[in-house]
Amino acid sequence: GQFVNAQAYPDAAFRDVTAPNADTLYSVAWLDVGSEPTILHVPEENGRYYLMPMLSGWTDVFASIGTRTTGTAAGDYAITGPNWKGTLPAGVKQLKSPTSMLWILGRTYCTGTPDDYKAVHAIQDQYTIVPLSSYGKPYTPPKGVVNPKIDMKTPVRAQVNALEASDFFNRLTSLMVANPPALLDAPMIEKMAKI
């Protein structure tokens, strides 16, 4: 529910993704918009290149704000879940997510010099995410607490590979309630239902 901002370029030891950008600083957030929309605020970028693609729970990009698509002016965007109905404050643009869970994988251009790192950090500090119910009010994000029962050491792929087939499919189907598959997945869903 909050941004984690990279403060420097990834170094040669970075292995989280295959080919990270080497000229942007990342701003990453995971959101759950199943019960309430989240308002994303981006500041005036003063012509600086930035990109805020939003990926569904299935990792499909459903919206992307940034220099090429919305320009570099400040803006407020309501990211709503697949079943949300309601009204938004004036001036807030709706971005409807096809799933309740989503990922923002933001990037802001940076030259890598100490002065430009400082300038981009100041921009990153202005990227905010707040629940709709707190929009326009003072908001303190909840402290991030990781459930101690969640394995944070074993790589996710290894955890998934270790699941029994029934555990995997039970978890998948429970997650699909709030994160419906795309219509293009209907043939596979039909096959899984038969199994």
PDB file of C-alpha atoms in Angstrom:
ATOM      1  CA  GLY A   1       0.000   0.000   0.000  1.00  0.00           C
ATOM      2  CA  GLN A   2       2.999   2.353  -0.155  1.00  0.00           C
ATOM      3  CA  PHE A   3       5.890   3.100  -2.480  1.00  0.00           C
ATOM      4  CA  VAL A   4       9.321   1.658  -1.996  1.00  0.00           C
ATOM      5  CA  ASN A   5      11.719   3.988  -3.812  1.00  0.00           C
ATOM      6  CA  ALA A   6      15.104   2.926  -5.146  1.00  0.00           C
ATOM      7  CA  GLN A   7      17.648   5.541  -4.151  1.00  0.00           C
ATOM      8  CA  ALA A   8      20.351   4.543  -6.679  1.00  0.00           C
ATOM      9  CA  TYR A   9      20.851   2.550  -9.860  1.00  0.00           C
ATOM     10  CA  PRO A  10      21.063  -1.210  -9.334  1.00  0.00           C
ATOM     11  CA  ASP A  11      24.660  -2.440  -9.164  1.00  0.00           C
ATOM     12  CA  ALA A  12      26.211  -5.414 -10.978  1.00  0.00           C
ATOM     13  CA  ALA A  13      25.193  -7.763  -8.135  1.00  0.00           C
ATOM     14  CA  PHE A  14      21.459  -7.021  -8.586  1.00  0.00           C
ATOM     15  CA  ARG A  15      19.610 -10.186  -9.650  1.00  0.00           C
ATOM     16  CA  ASP A  16      15.943  -9.536  -8.790  1.00  0.00           C
ATOM     17  CA  VAL A  17      15.058  -9.053 -12.471  1.00  0.00           C
ATOM     18  CA  THR A  18      16.977  -9.963 -15.601  1.00  0.00           C
ATOM     19  CA  ALA A  19      17.534  -6.517 -17.093  1.00  0.00           C
ATOM     20  CA  PRO A  20      16.709  -3.561 -14.815  1.00  0.00           C
ATOM     21  CA  ASN A  21      16.762  -0.059 -16.255  1.00  0.00           C
ATOM     22  CA  ALA A  22      20.135   1.620 -15.941  1.00  0.00           C
ATOM     23  CA  ASP A  23      18.887   5.209 -16.286  1.00  0.00           C
ATOM     24  CA  THR A  24      15.828   5.365 -14.034  1.00  0.00           C
ATOM     25  CA  LEU A  25      15.106   5.067 -10.336  1.00  0.00           C
ATOM     26  CA  TYR A  26      12.274   2.704  -9.473  1.00  0.00           C
ATOM     27  CA  SER A  27       9.197   3.445  -7.352  1.00  0.00           C
ATOM     28  CA  VAL A  28       7.327   0.214  -6.666  1.00  0.00           C
ATOM     29  CA  ALA A  29       4.048  -0.460  -4.862  1.00  0.00           C
ATOM     30  CA  TRP A  30       1.714  -3.425  -4.407  1.00  0.00           C
ATOM     31  CA  LEU A  31      -1.932  -2.483  -3.870  1.00  0.00           C
ATOM     32  CA  ASP A  32      -5.201  -4.167  -2.936  1.00  0.00           C
ATOM     33  CA  VAL A  33      -8.113  -2.143  -4.290  1.00  0.00           C
ATOM     34  CA  GLY A  34     -10.744  -4.798  -3.622  1.00  0.00           C
ATOM     35  CA  SER A  35     -12.526  -2.931  -0.831  1.00  0.00           C
ATOM     36  CA  GLU A  36     -11.632   0.679  -1.609  1.00  0.00           C
ATOM     37  CA  PRO A  37      -9.995   2.663  -4.426  1.00  0.00           C
ATOM     38  CA  THR A  38      -6.509   4.021  -3.934  1.00  0.00           C
ATOM     39  CA  ILE A  39      -5.559   7.528  -5.048  1.00  0.00           C
ATOM     40  CA  LEU A  40      -2.158   7.835  -6.718  1.00  0.00           C
ATOM     41  CA  HIS A  41      -0.672  11.332  -6.798  1.00  0.00           C
ATOM     42  CA  VAL A  42       2.169  12.236  -9.134  1.00  0.00           C
ATOM     43  CA  PRO A  43       3.842  15.658  -8.844  1.00  0.00           C
ATOM     44  CA  GLU A  44       4.799  18.112 -11.564  1.00  0.00           C
ATOM     45  CA  GLU A  45       7.762  16.466 -13.304  1.00  0.00           C
ATOM     46  CA  ASN A  46       8.941  19.624 -15.111  1.00  0.00           C
ATOM     47  CA  GLY A  47       9.499  17.765 -18.366  1.00  0.00           C
ATOM     48  CA  ARG A  48      11.410  14.859 -16.792  1.00  0.00           C
ATOM     49  CA  TYR A  49      10.635  11.452 -18.258  1.00  0.00           C
ATOM     50  CA  TYR A  50       8.694   9.173 -15.928  1.00  0.00           C
ATOM     51  CA  LEU A  51       6.465   6.165 -16.282  1.00  0.00           C
ATOM     52  CA  MET A  52       3.952   4.555 -13.883  1.00  0.00           C
ATOM     53  CA  PRO A  53       2.689   1.353 -15.499  1.00  0.00           C
ATOM     54  CA  MET A  54       0.058  -0.543 -13.512  1.00  0.00           C
ATOM     55  CA  LEU A  55      -0.055  -4.292 -13.805  1.00  0.00           C
ATOM     56  CA  SER A  56      -3.004  -6.479 -12.890  1.00  0.00           C
ATOM     57  CA  GLY A  57      -2.695  -9.507 -10.630  1.00  0.00           C
ATOM     58  CA  TRP A  58      -1.929 -11.416 -13.834  1.00  0.00           C
ATOM     59  CA  THR A  59       0.882  -8.922 -14.714  1.00  0.00           C
ATOM     60  CA  ASP A  60      -0.909  -7.418 -17.717  1.00  0.00           C
ATOM     61  CA  VAL A  61      -0.477  -3.638 -18.009  1.00  0.00           C
ATOM     62  CA  PHE A  62      -3.971  -2.149 -17.716  1.00  0.00           C
ATOM     63  CA  ALA A  63      -2.951   1.523 -17.413  1.00  0.00           C
ATOM     64  CA  SER A  64       0.209   3.572 -17.709  1.00  0.00           C
ATOM     65  CA  ILE A  65       0.533   7.203 -16.772  1.00  0.00           C
ATOM     66  CA  GLY A  66       3.667   9.151 -17.559  1.00  0.00           C
ATOM     67  CA  THR A  67       5.413  11.485 -19.938  1.00  0.00           C
ATOM     68  CA  ARG A  68       4.260   9.769 -23.144  1.00  0.00           C
ATOM     69  CA  THR A  69       0.657   9.095 -22.126  1.00  0.00           C
ATOM     70  CA  THR A  70      -0.454  11.830 -19.712  1.00  0.00           C
ATOM     71  CA  GLY A  71       2.366  14.381 -19.825  1.00  0.00           C
ATOM     72  CA  THR A  72       4.467  15.682 -16.961  1.00  0.00           C
ATOM     73  CA  ALA A  73       1.895  17.781 -15.066  1.00  0.00           C
ATOM     74  CA  ALA A  74       0.832  16.817 -11.561  1.00  0.00           C
ATOM     75  CA  GLY A  75      -2.198  14.561 -11.375  1.00  0.00           C
ATOM     76  CA  ASP A  76      -4.403  12.435  -9.145  1.00  0.00           C
ATOM     77  CA  TYR A  77      -5.600   9.020 -10.299  1.00  0.00           C
ATOM     78  CA  ALA A  78      -8.116   6.733  -8.586  1.00  0.00           C
ATOM     79  CA  ILE A  79      -7.196   3.104  -9.090  1.00  0.00           C
ATOM     80  CA  THR A  80     -10.441   1.196  -8.650  1.00  0.00           C
ATOM     81  CA  GLY A  81     -11.108  -2.505  -8.338  1.00  0.00           C
ATOM     82  CA  PRO A  82     -13.082  -4.571 -10.825  1.00  0.00           C
ATOM     83  CA  ASN A  83     -16.378  -4.288  -8.917  1.00  0.00           C
ATOM     84  CA  TRP A  84     -16.129  -0.741  -7.547  1.00  0.00           C
ATOM     85  CA  LYS A  85     -18.989   1.660  -8.177  1.00  0.00           C
ATOM     86  CA  GLY A  86     -19.068   5.155  -6.768  1.00  0.00           C
ATOM     87  CA  THR A  87     -18.152   8.746  -7.337  1.00  0.00           C
ATOM     88  CA  LEU A  88     -14.720  10.301  -7.240  1.00  0.00           C
ATOM     89  CA  PRO A  89     -13.619  13.763  -6.125  1.00  0.00           C
ATOM     90  CA  ALA A  90     -13.477  16.416  -8.835  1.00  0.00           C
ATOM     91  CA  GLY A  91     -10.269  16.326 -10.862  1.00  0.00           C
ATOM     92  CA  VAL A  92      -9.436  12.700 -10.007  1.00  0.00           C
ATOM     93  CA  LYS A  93      -9.212  10.425 -13.040  1.00  0.00           C
ATOM     94  CA  GLN A  94     -10.337   6.792 -12.745  1.00  0.00           C
ATOM     95  CA  LEU A  95      -8.116   3.871 -13.750  1.00  0.00           C
ATOM     96  CA  LYS A  96     -10.075   0.617 -13.438  1.00  0.00           C
ATOM     97  CA  SER A  97      -8.025  -2.425 -12.515  1.00  0.00           C
ATOM     98  CA  PRO A  98      -9.330  -5.778 -13.780  1.00  0.00           C
ATOM     99  CA  THR A  99      -8.094  -7.387 -10.521  1.00  0.00           C
ATOM    100  CA  SER A 100      -8.130  -6.390  -6.864  1.00  0.00           C
ATOM    101  CA  MET A 101      -4.393  -6.943  -6.510  1.00  0.00           C
ATOM    102  CA  LEU A 102      -2.075  -4.846  -8.644  1.00  0.00           C
ATOM    103  CA  TRP A 103       1.498  -3.698  -8.993  1.00  0.00           C
ATOM    104  CA  ILE A 104       2.820  -0.225  -9.841  1.00  0.00           C
ATOM    105  CA  LEU A 105       6.290  -0.402 -11.370  1.00  0.00           C
ATOM    106  CA  GLY A 106       7.227   3.281 -11.586  1.00  0.00           C
ATOM    107  CA  ARG A 107      10.401   4.639 -13.132  1.00  0.00           C
ATOM    108  CA  THR A 108      11.807   8.178 -13.091  1.00  0.00           C
ATOM    109  CA  TYR A 109      14.666   9.227 -15.365  1.00  0.00           C
ATOM    110  CA  CYS A 110      17.913  10.062 -13.604  1.00  0.00           C
ATOM    111  CA  THR A 111      21.361  10.946 -14.977  1.00  0.00           C
ATOM    112  CA  GLY A 112      23.068   9.236 -12.037  1.00  0.00           C
ATOM    113  CA  THR A 113      24.936  12.319 -10.846  1.00  0.00           C
ATOM    114  CA  PRO A 114      24.729  13.220  -7.141  1.00  0.00           C
ATOM    115  CA  ASP A 115      22.695  16.351  -7.944  1.00  0.00           C
ATOM    116  CA  ASP A 116      20.238  14.458 -10.133  1.00  0.00           C
ATOM    117  CA  TYR A 117      19.856  11.659  -7.581  1.00  0.00           C
ATOM    118  CA  LYS A 118      18.853  14.377  -5.103  1.00  0.00           C
ATOM    119  CA  ALA A 119      16.372  15.891  -7.581  1.00  0.00           C
ATOM    120  CA  VAL A 120      14.761  12.515  -8.333  1.00  0.00           C
ATOM    121  CA  HIS A 121      14.583  11.616  -4.625  1.00  0.00           C
ATOM    122  CA  ALA A 122      12.600  14.837  -4.113  1.00  0.00           C
ATOM    123  CA  ILE A 123      10.190  13.772  -6.872  1.00  0.00           C
ATOM    124  CA  GLN A 124       9.887  10.248  -5.467  1.00  0.00           C
ATOM    125  CA  ASP A 125       9.024  11.718  -2.062  1.00  0.00           C
ATOM    126  CA  GLN A 126       5.991  13.325  -3.702  1.00  0.00           C
ATOM    127  CA  TYR A 127       4.617  10.108  -5.226  1.00  0.00           C
ATOM    128  CA  THR A 128       1.832   9.225  -2.817  1.00  0.00           C
ATOM    129  CA  ILE A 129      -0.780   6.542  -2.424  1.00  0.00           C
ATOM    130  CA  VAL A 130      -3.766   7.025  -0.120  1.00  0.00           C
ATOM    131  CA  PRO A 131      -7.097   5.245   0.302  1.00  0.00           C
ATOM    132  CA  LEU A 132     -10.012   7.153  -1.205  1.00  0.00           C
ATOM    133  CA  SER A 133     -11.474   7.619   2.305  1.00  0.00           C
ATOM    134  CA  SER A 134      -8.313   9.544   3.298  1.00  0.00           C
ATOM    135  CA  TYR A 135      -7.979  11.641   0.140  1.00  0.00           C
ATOM    136  CA  GLY A 136      -7.573  15.329   0.952  1.00  0.00           C
ATOM    137  CA  LYS A 137      -7.043  14.604   4.651  1.00  0.00           C
ATOM    138  CA  PRO A 138      -3.901  14.109   6.710  1.00  0.00           C
ATOM    139  CA  TYR A 139      -2.866  10.483   6.236  1.00  0.00           C
ATOM    140  CA  THR A 140      -0.255   8.378   7.962  1.00  0.00           C
ATOM    141  CA  PRO A 141       0.274   5.037   6.241  1.00  0.00           C
ATOM    142  CA  PRO A 142       0.054   2.006   8.489  1.00  0.00           C
ATOM    143  CA  LYS A 143       3.389   0.567   9.520  1.00  0.00           C
ATOM    144  CA  GLY A 144       4.312  -2.364   7.341  1.00  0.00           C
ATOM    145  CA  VAL A 145       4.196  -5.538   9.380  1.00  0.00           C
ATOM    146  CA  VAL A 146       5.115  -8.834   7.807  1.00  0.00           C
ATOM    147  CA  ASN A 147       3.195 -11.829   9.084  1.00  0.00           C
ATOM    148  CA  PRO A 148       5.891 -13.967  10.776  1.00  0.00           C
ATOM    149  CA  LYS A 149       4.226 -17.093   9.349  1.00  0.00           C
ATOM    150  CA  ILE A 150       5.098 -15.951   5.818  1.00  0.00           C
ATOM    151  CA  ASP A 151       8.373 -17.362   4.519  1.00  0.00           C
ATOM    152  CA  MET A 152      10.374 -14.335   3.378  1.00  0.00           C
ATOM    153  CA  LYS A 153      13.618 -16.260   2.764  1.00  0.00           C
ATOM    154  CA  THR A 154      12.701 -19.063   0.367  1.00  0.00           C
ATOM    155  CA  PRO A 155      12.367 -17.818  -3.228  1.00  0.00           C
ATOM    156  CA  VAL A 156       8.730 -17.641  -4.342  1.00  0.00           C
ATOM    157  CA  ARG A 157       9.324 -20.019  -7.261  1.00  0.00           C
ATOM    158  CA  ALA A 158      10.693 -22.637  -4.833  1.00  0.00           C
ATOM    159  CA  GLN A 159       7.671 -22.162  -2.541  1.00  0.00           C
ATOM    160  CA  VAL A 160       5.249 -22.640  -5.440  1.00  0.00           C
ATOM    161  CA  ASN A 161       7.140 -25.675  -6.739  1.00  0.00           C
ATOM    162  CA  ALA A 162       6.917 -27.275  -3.277  1.00  0.00           C
ATOM    163  CA  LEU A 163       3.113 -27.024  -3.120  1.00  0.00           C
ATOM    164  CA  GLU A 164       0.978 -30.113  -3.537  1.00  0.00           C
ATOM    165  CA  ALA A 165      -1.171 -29.827  -6.675  1.00  0.00           C
ATOM    166  CA  SER A 166      -4.376 -29.596  -4.617  1.00  0.00           C
ATOM    167  CA  ASP A 167      -2.888 -26.797  -2.449  1.00  0.00           C
ATOM    168  CA  PHE A 168      -1.777 -24.889  -5.546  1.00  0.00           C
ATOM    169  CA  PHE A 169      -5.183 -25.082  -7.249  1.00  0.00           C
ATOM    170  CA  ASN A 170      -7.117 -24.331  -4.047  1.00  0.00           C
ATOM    171  CA  ARG A 171      -5.005 -21.204  -3.525  1.00  0.00           C
ATOM    172  CA  LEU A 172      -5.333 -20.223  -7.198  1.00  0.00           C
ATOM    173  CA  THR A 173      -9.119 -20.519  -7.208  1.00  0.00           C
ATOM    174  CA  SER A 174      -9.471 -18.578  -3.938  1.00  0.00           C
ATOM    175  CA  LEU A 175      -7.341 -15.763  -5.388  1.00  0.00           C
ATOM    176  CA  MET A 176      -9.363 -15.744  -8.632  1.00  0.00           C
ATOM    177  CA  VAL A 177     -12.480 -14.618  -6.732  1.00  0.00           C
ATOM    178  CA  ALA A 178     -11.054 -11.106  -6.266  1.00  0.00           C
ATOM    179  CA  ASN A 179      -8.683 -11.336  -9.231  1.00  0.00           C
ATOM    180  CA  PRO A 180     -10.764 -12.698 -12.095  1.00  0.00           C
ATOM    181  CA  PRO A 181      -8.900 -14.109 -15.066  1.00  0.00           C
ATOM    182  CA  ALA A 182      -9.083 -12.345 -18.413  1.00  0.00           C
ATOM    183  CA  LEU A 183     -11.736 -13.450 -20.896  1.00  0.00           C
ATOM    184  CA  LEU A 184      -8.941 -14.797 -23.102  1.00  0.00           C
ATOM    185  CA  ASP A 185      -8.181 -17.308 -20.333  1.00  0.00           C
ATOM    186  CA  ALA A 186     -11.691 -18.820 -20.483  1.00  0.00           C
ATOM    187  CA  PRO A 187     -10.635 -21.962 -22.406  1.00  0.00           C
ATOM    188  CA  MET A 188      -7.950 -22.781 -19.816  1.00  0.00           C
ATOM    189  CA  ILE A 189     -10.298 -22.028 -16.913  1.00  0.00           C
ATOM    190  CA  GLU A 190     -12.824 -24.400 -18.465  1.00  0.00           C
ATOM    191  CA  LYS A 191     -10.174 -27.148 -18.694  1.00  0.00           C
ATOM    192  CA  MET A 192      -9.124 -26.584 -15.076  1.00  0.00           C
ATOM    193  CA  ALA A 193     -12.763 -26.760 -13.938  1.00  0.00           C
ATOM    194  CA  LYS A 194     -13.101 -30.203 -15.573  1.00  0.00           C
ATOM    195  CA  ILE A 195      -9.950 -31.409 -13.821  1.00  0.00           C
TER     196      ILE A 195
END
